[in-house]
Short mmCIF file of C-alpha atoms in Angstrom, two decimals:
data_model
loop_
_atom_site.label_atom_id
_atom_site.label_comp_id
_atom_site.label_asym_id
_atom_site.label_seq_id
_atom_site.Cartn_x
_atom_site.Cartn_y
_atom_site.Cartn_z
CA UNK A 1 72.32 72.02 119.69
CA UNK A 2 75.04 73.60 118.23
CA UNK A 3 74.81 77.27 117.78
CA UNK A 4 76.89 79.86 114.79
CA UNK A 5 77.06 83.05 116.15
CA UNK A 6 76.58 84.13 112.13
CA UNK A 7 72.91 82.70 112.41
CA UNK A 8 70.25 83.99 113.99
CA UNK A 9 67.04 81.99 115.61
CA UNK A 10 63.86 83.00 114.12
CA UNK A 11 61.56 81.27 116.25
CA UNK A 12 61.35 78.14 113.08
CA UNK A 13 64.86 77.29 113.29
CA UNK A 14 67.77 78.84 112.48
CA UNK A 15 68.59 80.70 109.58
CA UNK A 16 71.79 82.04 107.43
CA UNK A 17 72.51 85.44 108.34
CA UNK A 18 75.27 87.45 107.36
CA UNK A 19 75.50 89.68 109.83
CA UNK A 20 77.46 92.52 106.99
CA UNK A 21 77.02 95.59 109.55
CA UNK A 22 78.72 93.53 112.26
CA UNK A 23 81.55 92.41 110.43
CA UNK A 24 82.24 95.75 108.26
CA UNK A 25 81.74 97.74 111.69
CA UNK A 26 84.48 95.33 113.16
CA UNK A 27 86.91 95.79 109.97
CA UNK A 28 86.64 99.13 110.15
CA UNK A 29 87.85 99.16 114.13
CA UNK A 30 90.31 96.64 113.54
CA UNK A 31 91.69 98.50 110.51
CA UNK A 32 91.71 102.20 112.36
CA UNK A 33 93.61 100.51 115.10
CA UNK A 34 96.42 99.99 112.89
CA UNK A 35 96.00 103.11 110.54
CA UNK A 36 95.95 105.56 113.11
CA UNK A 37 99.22 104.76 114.84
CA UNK A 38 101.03 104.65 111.47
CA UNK A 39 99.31 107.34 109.97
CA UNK A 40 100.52 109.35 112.91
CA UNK A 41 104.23 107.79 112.36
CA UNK A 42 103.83 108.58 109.04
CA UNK A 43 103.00 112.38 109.96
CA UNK A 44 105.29 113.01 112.77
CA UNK A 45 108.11 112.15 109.96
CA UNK A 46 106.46 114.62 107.89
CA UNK A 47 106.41 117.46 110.30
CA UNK A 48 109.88 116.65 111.19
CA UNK A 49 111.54 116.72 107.57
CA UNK A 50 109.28 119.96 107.35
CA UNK A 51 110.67 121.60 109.83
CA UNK A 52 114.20 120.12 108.72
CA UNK A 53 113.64 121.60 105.26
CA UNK A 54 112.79 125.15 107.30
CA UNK A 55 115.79 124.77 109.29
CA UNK A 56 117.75 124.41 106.90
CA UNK A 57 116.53 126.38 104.00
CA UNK A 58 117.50 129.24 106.62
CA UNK A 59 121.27 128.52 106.10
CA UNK A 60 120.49 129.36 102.89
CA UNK A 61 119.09 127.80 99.57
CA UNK A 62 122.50 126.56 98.48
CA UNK A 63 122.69 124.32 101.75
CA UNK A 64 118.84 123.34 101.28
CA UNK A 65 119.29 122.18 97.82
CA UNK A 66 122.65 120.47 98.55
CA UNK A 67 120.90 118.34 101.94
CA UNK A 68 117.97 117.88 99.55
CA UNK A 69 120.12 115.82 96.90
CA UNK A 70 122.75 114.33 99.35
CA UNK A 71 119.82 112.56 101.34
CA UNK A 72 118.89 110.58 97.54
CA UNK A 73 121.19 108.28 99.13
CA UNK A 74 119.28 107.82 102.27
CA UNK A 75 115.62 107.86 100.74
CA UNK A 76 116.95 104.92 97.83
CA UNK A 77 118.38 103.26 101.43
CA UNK A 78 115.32 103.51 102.48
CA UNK A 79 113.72 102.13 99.89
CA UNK A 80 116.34 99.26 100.62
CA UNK A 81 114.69 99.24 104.08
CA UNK A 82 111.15 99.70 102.60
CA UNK A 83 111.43 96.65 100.60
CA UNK A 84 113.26 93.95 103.16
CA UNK A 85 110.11 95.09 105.65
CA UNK A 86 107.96 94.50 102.72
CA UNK A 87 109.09 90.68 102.57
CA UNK A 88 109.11 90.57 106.08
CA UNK A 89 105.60 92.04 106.72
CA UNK A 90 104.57 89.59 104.19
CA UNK A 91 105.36 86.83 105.48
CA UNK A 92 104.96 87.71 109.25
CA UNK A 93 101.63 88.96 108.97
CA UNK A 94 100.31 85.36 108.05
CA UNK A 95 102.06 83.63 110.72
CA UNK A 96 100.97 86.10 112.77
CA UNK A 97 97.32 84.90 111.79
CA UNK A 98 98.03 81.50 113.05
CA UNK A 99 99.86 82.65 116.14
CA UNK A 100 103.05 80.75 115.00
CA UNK A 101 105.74 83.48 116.59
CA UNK A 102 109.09 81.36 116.41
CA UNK A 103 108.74 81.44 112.62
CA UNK A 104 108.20 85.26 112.92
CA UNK A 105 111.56 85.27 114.84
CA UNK A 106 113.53 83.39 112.29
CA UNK A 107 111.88 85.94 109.78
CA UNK A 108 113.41 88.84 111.87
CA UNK A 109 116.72 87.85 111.67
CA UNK A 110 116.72 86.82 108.08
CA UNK A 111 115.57 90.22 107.24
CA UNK A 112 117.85 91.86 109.25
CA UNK A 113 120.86 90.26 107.94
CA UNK A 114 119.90 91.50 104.86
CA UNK A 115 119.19 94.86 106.15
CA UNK A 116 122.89 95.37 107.93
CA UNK A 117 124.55 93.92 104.75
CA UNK A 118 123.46 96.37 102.57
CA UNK A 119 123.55 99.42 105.35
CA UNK A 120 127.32 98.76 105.79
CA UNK A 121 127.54 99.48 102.10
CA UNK A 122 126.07 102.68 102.20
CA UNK A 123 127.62 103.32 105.40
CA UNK A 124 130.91 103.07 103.60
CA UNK A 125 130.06 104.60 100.44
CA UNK A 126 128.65 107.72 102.48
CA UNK A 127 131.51 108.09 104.72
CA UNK A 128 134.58 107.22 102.53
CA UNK A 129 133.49 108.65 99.02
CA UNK A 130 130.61 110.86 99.34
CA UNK A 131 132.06 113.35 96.91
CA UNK A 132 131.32 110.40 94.28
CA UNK A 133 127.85 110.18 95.06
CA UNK A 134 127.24 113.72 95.10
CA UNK A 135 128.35 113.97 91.39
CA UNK A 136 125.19 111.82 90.21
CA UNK A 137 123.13 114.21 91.45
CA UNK A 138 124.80 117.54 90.46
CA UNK A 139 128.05 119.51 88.86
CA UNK A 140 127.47 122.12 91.11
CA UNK A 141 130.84 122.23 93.20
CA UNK A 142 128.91 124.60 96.10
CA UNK A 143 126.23 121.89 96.22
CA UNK A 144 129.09 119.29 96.24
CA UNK A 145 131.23 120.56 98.79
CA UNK A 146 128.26 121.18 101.24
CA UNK A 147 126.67 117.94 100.33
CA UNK A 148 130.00 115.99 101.21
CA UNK A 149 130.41 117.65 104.56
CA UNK A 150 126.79 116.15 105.52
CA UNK A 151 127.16 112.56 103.77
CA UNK A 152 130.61 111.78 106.48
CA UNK A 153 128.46 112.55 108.92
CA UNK A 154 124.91 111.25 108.45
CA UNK A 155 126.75 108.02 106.68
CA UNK A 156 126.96 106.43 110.56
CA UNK A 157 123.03 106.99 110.87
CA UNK A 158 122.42 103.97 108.11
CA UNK A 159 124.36 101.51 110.94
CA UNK A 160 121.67 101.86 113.42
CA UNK A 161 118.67 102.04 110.87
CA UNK A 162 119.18 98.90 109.37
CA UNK A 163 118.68 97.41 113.08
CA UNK A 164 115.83 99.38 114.15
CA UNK A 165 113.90 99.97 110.99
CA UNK A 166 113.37 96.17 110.51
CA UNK A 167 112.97 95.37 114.69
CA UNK A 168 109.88 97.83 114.04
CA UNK A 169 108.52 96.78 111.24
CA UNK A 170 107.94 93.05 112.74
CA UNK A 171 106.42 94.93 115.88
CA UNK A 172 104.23 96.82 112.96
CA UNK A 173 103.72 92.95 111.60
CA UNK A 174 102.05 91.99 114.86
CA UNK A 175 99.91 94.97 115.44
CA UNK A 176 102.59 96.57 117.90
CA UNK A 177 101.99 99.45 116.06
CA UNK A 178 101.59 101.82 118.67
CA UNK A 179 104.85 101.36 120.22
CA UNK A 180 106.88 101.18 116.51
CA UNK A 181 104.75 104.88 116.23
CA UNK A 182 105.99 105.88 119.86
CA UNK A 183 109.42 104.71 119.34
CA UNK A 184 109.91 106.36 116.22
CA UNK A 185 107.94 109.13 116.95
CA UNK A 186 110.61 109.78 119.73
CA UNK A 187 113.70 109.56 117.52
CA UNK A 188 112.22 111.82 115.53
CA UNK A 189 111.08 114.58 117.92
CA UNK A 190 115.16 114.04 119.47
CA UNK A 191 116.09 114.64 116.23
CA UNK A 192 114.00 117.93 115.89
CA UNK A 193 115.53 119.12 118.75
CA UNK A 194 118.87 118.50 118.02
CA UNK A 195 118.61 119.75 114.74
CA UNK A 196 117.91 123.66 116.35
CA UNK A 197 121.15 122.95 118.47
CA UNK A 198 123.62 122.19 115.78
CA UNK A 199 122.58 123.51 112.60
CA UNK A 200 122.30 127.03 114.99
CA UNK A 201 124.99 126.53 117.46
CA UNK A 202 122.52 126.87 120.59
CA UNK A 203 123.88 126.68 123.74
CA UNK A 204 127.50 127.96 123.02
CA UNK A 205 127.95 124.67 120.62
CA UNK A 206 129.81 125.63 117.43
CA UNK A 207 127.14 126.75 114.53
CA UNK A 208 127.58 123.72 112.16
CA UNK A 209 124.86 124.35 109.44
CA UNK A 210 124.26 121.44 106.98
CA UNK A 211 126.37 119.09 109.08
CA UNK A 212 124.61 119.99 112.14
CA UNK A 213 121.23 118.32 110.58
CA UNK A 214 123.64 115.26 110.03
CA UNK A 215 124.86 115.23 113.65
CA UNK A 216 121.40 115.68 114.96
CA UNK A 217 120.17 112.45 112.90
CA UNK A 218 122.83 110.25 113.78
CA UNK A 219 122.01 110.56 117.48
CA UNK A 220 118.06 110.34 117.31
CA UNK A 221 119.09 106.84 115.51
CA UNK A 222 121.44 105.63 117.72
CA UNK A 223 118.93 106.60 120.04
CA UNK A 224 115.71 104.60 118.74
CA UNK A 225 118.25 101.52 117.67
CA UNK A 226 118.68 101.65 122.00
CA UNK A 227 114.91 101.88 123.06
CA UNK A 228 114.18 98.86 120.66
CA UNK A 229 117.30 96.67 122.01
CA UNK A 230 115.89 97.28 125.54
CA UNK A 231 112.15 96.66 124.56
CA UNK A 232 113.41 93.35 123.57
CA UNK A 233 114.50 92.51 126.98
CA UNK A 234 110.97 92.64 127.77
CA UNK A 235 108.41 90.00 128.17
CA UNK A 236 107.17 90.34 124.40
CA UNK A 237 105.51 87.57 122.18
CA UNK A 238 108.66 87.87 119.30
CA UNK A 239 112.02 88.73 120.29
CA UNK A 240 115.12 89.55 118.14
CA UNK A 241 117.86 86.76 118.75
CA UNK A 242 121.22 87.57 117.22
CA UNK A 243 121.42 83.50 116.34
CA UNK A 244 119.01 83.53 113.94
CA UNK A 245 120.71 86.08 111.96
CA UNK A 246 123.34 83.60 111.39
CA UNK A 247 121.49 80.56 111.31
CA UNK A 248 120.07 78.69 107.86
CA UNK A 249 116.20 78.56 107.94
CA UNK A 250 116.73 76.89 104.28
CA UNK A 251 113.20 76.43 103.47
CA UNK A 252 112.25 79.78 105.40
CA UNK A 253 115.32 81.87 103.50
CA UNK A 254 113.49 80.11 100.42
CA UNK A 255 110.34 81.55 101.05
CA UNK A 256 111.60 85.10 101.87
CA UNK A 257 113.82 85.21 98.52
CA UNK A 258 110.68 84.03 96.63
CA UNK A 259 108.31 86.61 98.41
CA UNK A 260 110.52 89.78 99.62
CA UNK A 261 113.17 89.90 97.02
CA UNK A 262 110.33 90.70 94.38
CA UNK A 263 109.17 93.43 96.60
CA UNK A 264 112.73 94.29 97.37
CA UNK A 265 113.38 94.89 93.75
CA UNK A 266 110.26 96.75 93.33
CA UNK A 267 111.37 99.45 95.47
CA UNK A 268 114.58 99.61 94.37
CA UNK A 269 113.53 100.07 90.87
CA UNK A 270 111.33 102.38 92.08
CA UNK A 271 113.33 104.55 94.13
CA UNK A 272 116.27 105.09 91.81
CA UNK A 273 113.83 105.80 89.11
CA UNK A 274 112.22 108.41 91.70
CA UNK A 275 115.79 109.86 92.42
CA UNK A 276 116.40 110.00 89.00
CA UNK A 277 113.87 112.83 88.97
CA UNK A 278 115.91 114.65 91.42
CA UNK A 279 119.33 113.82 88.62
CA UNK A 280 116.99 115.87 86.21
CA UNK A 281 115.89 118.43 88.51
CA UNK A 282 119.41 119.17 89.71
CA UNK A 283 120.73 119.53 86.02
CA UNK A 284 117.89 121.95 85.50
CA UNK A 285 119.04 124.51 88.33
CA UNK A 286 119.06 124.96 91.79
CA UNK A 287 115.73 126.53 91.81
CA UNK A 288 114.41 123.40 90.07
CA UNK A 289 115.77 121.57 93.35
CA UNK A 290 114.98 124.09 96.05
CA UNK A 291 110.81 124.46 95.04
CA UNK A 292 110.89 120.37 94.92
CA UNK A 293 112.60 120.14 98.16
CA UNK A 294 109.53 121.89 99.54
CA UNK A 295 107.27 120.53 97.50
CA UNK A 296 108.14 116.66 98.44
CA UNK A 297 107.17 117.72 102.29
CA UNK A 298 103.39 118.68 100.65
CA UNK A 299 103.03 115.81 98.92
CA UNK A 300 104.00 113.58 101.63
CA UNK A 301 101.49 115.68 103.76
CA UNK A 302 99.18 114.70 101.08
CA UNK A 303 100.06 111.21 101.78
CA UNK A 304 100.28 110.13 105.42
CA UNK A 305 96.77 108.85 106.07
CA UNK A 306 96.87 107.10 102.47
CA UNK A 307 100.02 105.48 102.79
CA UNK A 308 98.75 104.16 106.41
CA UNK A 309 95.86 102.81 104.91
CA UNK A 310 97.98 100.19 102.61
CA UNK A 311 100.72 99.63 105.89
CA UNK A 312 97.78 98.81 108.24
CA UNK A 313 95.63 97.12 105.22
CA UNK A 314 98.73 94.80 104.47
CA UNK A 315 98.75 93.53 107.83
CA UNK A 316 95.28 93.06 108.41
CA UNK A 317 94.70 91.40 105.14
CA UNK A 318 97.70 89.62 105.69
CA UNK A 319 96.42 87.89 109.06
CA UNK A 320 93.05 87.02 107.65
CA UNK A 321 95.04 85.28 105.03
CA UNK A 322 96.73 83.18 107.39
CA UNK A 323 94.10 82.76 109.20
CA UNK A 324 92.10 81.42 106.07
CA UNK A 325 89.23 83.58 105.35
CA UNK A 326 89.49 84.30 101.94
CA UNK A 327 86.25 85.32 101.43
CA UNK A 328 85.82 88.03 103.66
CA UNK A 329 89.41 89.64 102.44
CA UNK A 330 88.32 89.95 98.86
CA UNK A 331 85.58 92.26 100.65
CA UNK A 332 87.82 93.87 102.69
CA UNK A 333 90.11 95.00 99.98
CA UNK A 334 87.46 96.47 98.26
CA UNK A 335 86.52 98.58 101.47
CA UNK A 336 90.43 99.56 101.39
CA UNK A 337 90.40 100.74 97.92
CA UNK A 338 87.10 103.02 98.70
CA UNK A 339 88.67 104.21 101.60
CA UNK A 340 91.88 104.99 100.07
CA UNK A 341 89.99 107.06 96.80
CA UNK A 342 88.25 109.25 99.33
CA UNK A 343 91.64 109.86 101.29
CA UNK A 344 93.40 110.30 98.31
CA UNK A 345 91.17 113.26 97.31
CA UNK A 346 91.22 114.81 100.59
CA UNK A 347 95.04 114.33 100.34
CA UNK A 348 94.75 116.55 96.92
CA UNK A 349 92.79 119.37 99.03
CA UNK A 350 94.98 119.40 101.40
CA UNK A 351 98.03 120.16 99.38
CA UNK A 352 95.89 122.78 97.46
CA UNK A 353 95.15 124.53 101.37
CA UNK A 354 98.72 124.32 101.89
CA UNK A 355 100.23 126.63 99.36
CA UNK A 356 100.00 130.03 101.05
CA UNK A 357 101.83 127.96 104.02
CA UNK A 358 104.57 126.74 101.48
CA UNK A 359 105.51 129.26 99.58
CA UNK A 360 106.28 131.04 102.56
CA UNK A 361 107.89 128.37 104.14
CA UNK A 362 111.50 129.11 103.27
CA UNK A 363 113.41 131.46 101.77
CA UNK A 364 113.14 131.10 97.94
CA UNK A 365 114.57 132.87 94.73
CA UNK A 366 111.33 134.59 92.68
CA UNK A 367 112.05 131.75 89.80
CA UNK A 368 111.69 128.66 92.65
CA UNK A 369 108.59 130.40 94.03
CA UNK A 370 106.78 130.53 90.38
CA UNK A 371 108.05 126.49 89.73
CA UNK A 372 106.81 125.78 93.64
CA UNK A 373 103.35 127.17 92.99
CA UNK A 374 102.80 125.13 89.73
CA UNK A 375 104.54 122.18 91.04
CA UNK A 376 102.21 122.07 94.08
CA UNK A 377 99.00 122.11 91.45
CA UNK A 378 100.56 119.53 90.16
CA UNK A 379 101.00 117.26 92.89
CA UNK A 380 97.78 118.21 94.37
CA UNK A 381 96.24 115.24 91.66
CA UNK A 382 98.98 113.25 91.66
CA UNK A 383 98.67 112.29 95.56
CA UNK A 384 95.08 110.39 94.64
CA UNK A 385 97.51 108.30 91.81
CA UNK A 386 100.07 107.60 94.33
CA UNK A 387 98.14 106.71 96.79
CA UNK A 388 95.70 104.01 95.34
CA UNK A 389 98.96 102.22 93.65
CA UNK A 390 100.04 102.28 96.79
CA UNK A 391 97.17 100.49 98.61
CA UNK A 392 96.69 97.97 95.61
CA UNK A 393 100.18 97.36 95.20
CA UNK A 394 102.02 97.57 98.23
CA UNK A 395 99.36 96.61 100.83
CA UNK A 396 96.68 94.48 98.78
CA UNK A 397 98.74 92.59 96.28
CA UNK A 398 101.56 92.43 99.08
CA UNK A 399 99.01 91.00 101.63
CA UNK A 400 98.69 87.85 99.76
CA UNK A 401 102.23 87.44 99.20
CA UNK A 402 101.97 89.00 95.25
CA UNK A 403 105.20 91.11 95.47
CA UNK A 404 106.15 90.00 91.92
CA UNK A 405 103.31 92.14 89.87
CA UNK A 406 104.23 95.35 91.75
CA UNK A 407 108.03 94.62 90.67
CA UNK A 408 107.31 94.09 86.70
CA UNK A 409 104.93 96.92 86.64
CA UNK A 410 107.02 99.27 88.21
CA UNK A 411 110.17 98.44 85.84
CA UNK A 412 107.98 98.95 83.28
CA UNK A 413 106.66 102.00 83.83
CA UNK A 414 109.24 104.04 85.36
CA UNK A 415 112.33 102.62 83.13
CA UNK A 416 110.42 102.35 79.80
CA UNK A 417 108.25 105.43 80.11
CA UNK A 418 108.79 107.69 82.90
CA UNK A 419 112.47 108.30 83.19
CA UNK A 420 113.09 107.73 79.45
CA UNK A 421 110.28 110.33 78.71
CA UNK A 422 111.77 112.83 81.32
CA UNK A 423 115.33 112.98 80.42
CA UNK A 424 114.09 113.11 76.66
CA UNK A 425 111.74 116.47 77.49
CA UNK A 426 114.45 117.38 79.43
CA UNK A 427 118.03 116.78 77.49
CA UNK A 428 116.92 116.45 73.83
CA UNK A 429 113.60 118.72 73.39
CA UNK A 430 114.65 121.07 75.64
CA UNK A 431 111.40 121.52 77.24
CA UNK A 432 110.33 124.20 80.29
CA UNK A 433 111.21 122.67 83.89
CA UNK A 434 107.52 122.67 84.60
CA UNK A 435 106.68 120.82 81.62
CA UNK A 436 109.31 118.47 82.43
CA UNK A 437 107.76 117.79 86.37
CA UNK A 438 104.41 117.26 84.56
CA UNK A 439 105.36 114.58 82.26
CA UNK A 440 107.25 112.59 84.66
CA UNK A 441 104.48 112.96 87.24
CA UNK A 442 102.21 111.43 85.02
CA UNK A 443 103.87 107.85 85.97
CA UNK A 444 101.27 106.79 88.39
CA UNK A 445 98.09 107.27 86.04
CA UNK A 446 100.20 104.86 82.93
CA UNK A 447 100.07 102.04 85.51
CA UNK A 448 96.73 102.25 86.89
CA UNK A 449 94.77 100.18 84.83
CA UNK A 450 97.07 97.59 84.69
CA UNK A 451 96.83 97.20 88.41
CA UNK A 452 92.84 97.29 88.63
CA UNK A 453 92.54 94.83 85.96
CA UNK A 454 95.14 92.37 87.99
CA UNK A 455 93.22 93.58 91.05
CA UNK A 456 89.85 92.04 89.82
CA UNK A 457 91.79 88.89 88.62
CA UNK A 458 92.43 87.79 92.54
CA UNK A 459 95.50 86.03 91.36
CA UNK A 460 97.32 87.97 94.26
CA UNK A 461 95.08 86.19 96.96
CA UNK A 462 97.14 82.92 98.18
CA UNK A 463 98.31 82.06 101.87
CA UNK A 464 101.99 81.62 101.52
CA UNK A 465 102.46 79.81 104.88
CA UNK A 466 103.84 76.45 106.03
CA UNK A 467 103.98 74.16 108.82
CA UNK A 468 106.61 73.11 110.81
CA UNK A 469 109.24 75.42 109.81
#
């Protein structure tokens, strides 16, 4: 007699039985498995740009607010970065549910031919005309000239990133995730390290300040971009082969285009739009820049178990996707959304807790300590905003290969409301700073019921896999 493990013999027969304890225990391992590694990824970043931000903020505020606006260029990379892994999670994630690792290989080095492309850009721009790029962000020829002297430098960093960040993410994409944590985890502890060395001369090394912190990051790179190449040597179900960076993959380049460039665009759209705050911060004073500086390293405090939720949730969903059970994922993204509202209000409390810790964190004028205590009530409700977009958009929506809704929303409401709105309060009405922060922090609450209600449609729920590719 043939026997379902989801039935259970009664004694008459057998009977349906939905065993919902069994299988929400076993999402709820399955999904910690992946959380917790990233989350702690997540949070070892965050402790390290803390302690950067302390580090440097005791060279003096002029050298914290110039690093703060100089690396713009490396957080809208990032969001380069951000977006390729997107696609490639995506996509990998699936295949990954039906064990089909070649395809996830030819994935790899579609994405990272992307990935190098555009790093060699920024590599260039950084290196050979960072006093340009430091002029978006401010008139301030102090902040300029420090800002320049740390661009030349940290420019070479974006070479090796756009290697390892991707190699990573596909390790993330097949639920390596504790060794993409314990790589990066490394780089950044290296980086910590090197940080005290240069910025303070330790050792009888030169004190370098500002460029010291840029030093110190493009060796904890190099460094990671080395541990992956020689993990690949390994025995390891997907490997990185430098063919298949050059090679076609028509119908598999057609696929990523369709799915990542969507999500690509959405975090570029994103990002500027973000680092436009920081354009309208720096043209409202270095104190304006300094209290955000710190307050960015509470919010993303706030963060790091949220935004691990939607990384871990994305691949998760994405495998039972691939692997065809549709049912049970509409469930599951419920469970990530409930998870991810209680987080996010924890997240809130947290940054609330933290502002005795803050405000003493660095060396502030009187005016950016009064903007960093209202700032951080601010972003102590706009953490549970962030992160349910987050989880909805970027690991639900993405999950199912729906990179396209997250792109149009996000245009929408950071280019027609949210920067519009902000420069307006800011250049034309003239407005306080700190009414200024809160009106352009109100950007994740426009969106949200645009996402819920596209949420509930399940259009976003497809398996975007094929055969034989």
């Amino acid at each position: 007699m043939y026997y379902n493990s989801n039935y259970k013999y009664k004694g008459q027969g057998f009977f349906v039985m939905n065993d919902q304890k069994e299988q929400t225990s076993g999402f709820y391992r399955s999904l910690l498995r992946l959380v917790i590694p990233i989350a702690m990824q997540n949070l070892i970043s965050t402790a390290v740009n803390s302690a950067d931000v302390v580090m440097v903020g005791y060279v003096g505020q002029d050298a914290l607010s110039a690093v703060s606006l100089a690396n713009q260029v490396q957080f809208i990379l990032s969001l380069v970065y951000s977006g390729v892994a997107s696609g490639a999670t995506m996509m990998a994630a699936q295949y990954w549910g039906k064990r089909d690792t070649g395809t996830i290989e030819k994935i790899m080095g579609i994405a990272m031919r992307i990935s190098v492309g555009v790093s060699v850009l920024f590599a260039v721009m950084a290196c050979g005309f960072p006093q340009l790029l430091m002029r978006i962000f401010t008139s301030d020829e102090t902040l300029i000239a420090i800002g320049c002297d740390y661009l030349r430098i940290v420019g070479l960093s974006y070479l090796f990133m756009s290697v390892s960040q991707v190699y990573l993410c596909i390790m993330r994409s097949i639920e390596r995730v504790v060794f993409a944590m314990a790589v990066f985890g490394s780089a950044l502890i290296i980086n910590i390290c090197l940080n005290g060395v240069f910025i303070f001369g330790l050792f009888g090394l030169p004190r370098m300040g500002a460029a010291g912190a840029a030093l110190a990051t493009v060796i904890a790179r190099a460094i990671e971009t080395g541990i992956c190449m020689l993990d690949n040597l390994g025995k390891r179900p997907v490997h990185f082969r430098v063919r298949s960076v050059f090679s076609g993959y028509p119908v598999l380049f057609g696929d990523y285009i369709r799915y990542a460039m969507p999500a690509f665009g959405n975090e570029v759209v994103w990002g500027v739009a973000f680092s436009m705050y920081s354009v309208i911060m720096g043209h409202l004073g270095s104190d304006m820049v300094a209290a955000n500086s710190v307050v960015v390293v509470a919010r993303n405090l706030g963060t790091v178990v949220c935004f691990g939720i939607a990384n871990g949730g994305a691949i998760y969903l994405g495998k039972q996707i691939g692997d065809g059970q549709m049912d049970q994922v509409k469930k599951n993204a419920s469970r990530l959304c409930r998870i991810t509202f209680l987080t996010g209000i924890l997240g809130g409390l947290l940054v609330l807790l933290m502002r005795p810790v803050m405000v003493r964190m660095v060396d502030l004028t009187p005016t950016a300590l009064s903007y960093l205590t209202v700032m951080l009530f601010i972003n102590a409700y706009y953490v549970l905003g962030q992160a349910m977009n987050t989880t909805v958009i970027c690991g639900i929506f993405r999950s199912g290969g729906d990179s396209r809704f997250g792109f149009l929303c996000d245009t929408l409401d950071m280019w027609v409301f949210a920067v519009p709105a902000g420069f307006l309060a800011a250049f034309v009405l003239k407005l306080p700073p700190m009414w200024v922060y809160f009106i352009i922090c109100l950007d994740e609450f426009v969106k949200m019921p645009f996402v819920y209600r596209h949420y509930k449609s399940y259009r976003w729920l497809k398996n975007i896999t094929r055969e034989n590719v």
